[in-house]
Short mmCIF file of C-alpha atoms in Angstrom, two decimals:
data_model
loop_
_atom_site.label_atom_id
_atom_site.label_comp_id
_atom_site.label_asym_id
_atom_site.label_seq_id
_atom_site.Cartn_x
_atom_site.Cartn_y
_atom_site.Cartn_z
CA MET A 1 37.73 82.80 28.69
CA ASP A 2 39.72 84.61 25.98
CA LEU A 3 41.47 87.35 27.98
CA MET A 4 43.19 88.94 24.95
CA GLY A 5 39.93 89.05 23.03
CA MET A 6 38.21 90.63 26.01
CA MET A 7 40.96 93.25 26.40
CA GLY A 8 40.65 94.11 22.70
CA LYS A 9 36.87 94.42 23.09
CA LEU A 10 37.35 96.66 26.13
CA LYS A 11 39.72 98.95 24.20
CA GLU A 12 37.24 99.07 21.30
CA THR A 13 34.45 100.01 23.71
CA GLN A 14 36.62 102.74 25.27
CA ASN A 15 37.28 104.14 21.78
CA LYS A 16 33.55 104.12 20.99
CA ILE A 17 32.82 105.87 24.29
CA GLU A 18 35.39 108.57 23.43
CA GLU A 19 33.83 108.98 19.96
CA THR A 20 30.38 109.25 21.54
CA LYS A 21 31.63 111.90 23.99
CA LYS A 22 33.02 113.93 21.06
CA ARG A 23 29.74 113.57 19.17
CA LEU A 24 27.81 114.76 22.23
CA ASP A 25 29.67 118.09 21.92
CA ASN A 26 27.49 118.64 18.83
CA VAL A 27 24.22 117.54 20.41
CA LEU A 28 22.48 120.68 21.62
CA VAL A 29 19.91 120.91 24.39
CA ASP A 30 17.67 123.97 24.56
CA GLU A 31 15.88 125.13 27.68
CA GLN A 32 13.96 128.30 28.48
CA SER A 33 12.00 129.97 31.23
CA THR A 34 8.24 129.41 31.08
CA ASP A 35 7.71 132.95 29.76
CA GLY A 36 10.55 132.61 27.22
CA LEU A 37 12.49 135.59 28.60
CA LEU A 38 15.61 133.53 29.24
CA LYS A 39 16.90 130.89 26.83
CA VAL A 40 19.90 128.62 27.26
CA THR A 41 21.56 126.19 24.87
CA ILE A 42 24.09 123.67 26.16
CA THR A 43 25.75 120.59 24.68
CA ALA A 44 24.96 117.07 25.86
CA ASN A 45 28.40 117.26 27.50
CA ARG A 46 27.04 120.11 29.62
CA LYS A 47 29.01 122.99 28.10
CA ILE A 48 27.06 126.25 27.77
CA LYS A 49 26.82 127.36 24.14
CA SER A 50 24.51 130.37 24.39
CA ILE A 51 22.37 132.40 26.76
CA THR A 52 19.71 134.81 25.52
CA ILE A 53 18.26 137.31 28.00
CA ALA A 54 15.23 139.48 27.19
CA ASP A 55 15.74 143.19 27.92
CA GLU A 56 13.00 143.28 30.57
CA LEU A 57 14.94 140.81 32.71
CA LEU A 58 17.87 143.20 32.85
CA GLU A 59 15.81 145.55 34.99
CA ASP A 60 15.38 143.00 37.80
CA LYS A 61 18.69 141.53 38.94
CA GLU A 62 17.11 139.11 41.45
CA GLN A 63 14.62 137.75 38.95
CA LEU A 64 17.40 137.32 36.38
CA GLU A 65 19.55 135.42 38.88
CA ASP A 66 16.60 133.16 39.80
CA TYR A 67 15.87 132.49 36.13
CA MET A 68 19.52 131.70 35.43
CA ILE A 69 19.65 129.12 38.21
CA LEU A 70 16.34 127.50 37.26
CA VAL A 71 16.90 127.36 33.51
CA LEU A 72 20.55 126.27 33.71
CA ASN A 73 19.71 123.49 36.17
CA LYS A 74 16.88 122.26 33.92
CA ALA A 75 19.17 122.34 30.88
CA ILE A 76 21.95 120.48 32.74
CA GLU A 77 19.44 117.85 33.90
CA LYS A 78 18.19 117.31 30.33
CA ALA A 79 21.73 117.17 28.93
CA THR A 80 22.80 114.69 31.62
CA LYS A 81 19.95 112.35 30.66
CA VAL A 82 20.93 112.49 26.98
CA ASN A 83 24.60 112.01 27.85
CA GLU A 84 24.01 109.03 30.15
CA ALA A 85 21.58 107.35 27.75
CA GLU A 86 24.07 107.61 24.87
CA LEU A 87 27.05 106.38 26.89
CA ASP A 88 25.04 103.56 28.50
CA ALA A 89 23.92 102.39 25.07
CA VAL A 90 27.53 102.21 23.83
CA ALA A 91 28.78 100.46 26.97
CA LYS A 92 25.96 97.90 27.02
CA MET A 93 26.13 97.23 23.31
CA ASP A 94 29.82 96.37 23.27
CA MET A 95 30.68 95.03 26.69
CA PRO A 96 31.31 91.30 26.90
CA MET A 97 29.15 89.89 29.65
CA ILE A 98 31.48 89.02 32.49
CA PRO A 99 29.75 87.43 35.46
CA GLY A 100 29.13 90.06 38.12
CA MET A 101 30.11 92.96 35.81
CA ASP A 102 26.56 93.71 34.69
CA ASN A 103 25.93 95.46 38.01
CA LEU A 104 28.46 98.15 37.08
CA PHE A 105 26.21 99.52 34.32
CA LYS A 106 23.02 99.89 36.37
#
């Protein structure tokens, strides 16, 4: 087993993972309430980029709070799936297969 080669490969994979994380800052995920009154855009790294609230929601604080929780959670869930899929793809593509290590990426 070529330990130096493996270490180099590991470093290369880490660099690709970092590049992917940076790229995911530019991947936007949109989510909205079923009636379209609340819209949220977040990055695949789960940073909120924008929130749009229809005027009629401003009249009902409780409804607005409920919408915020629902829509943000749905957006975070979507973004997490995109994020994990992208990072898994990079890790699996570049990782040398070390016996027993394949369980780490499941």
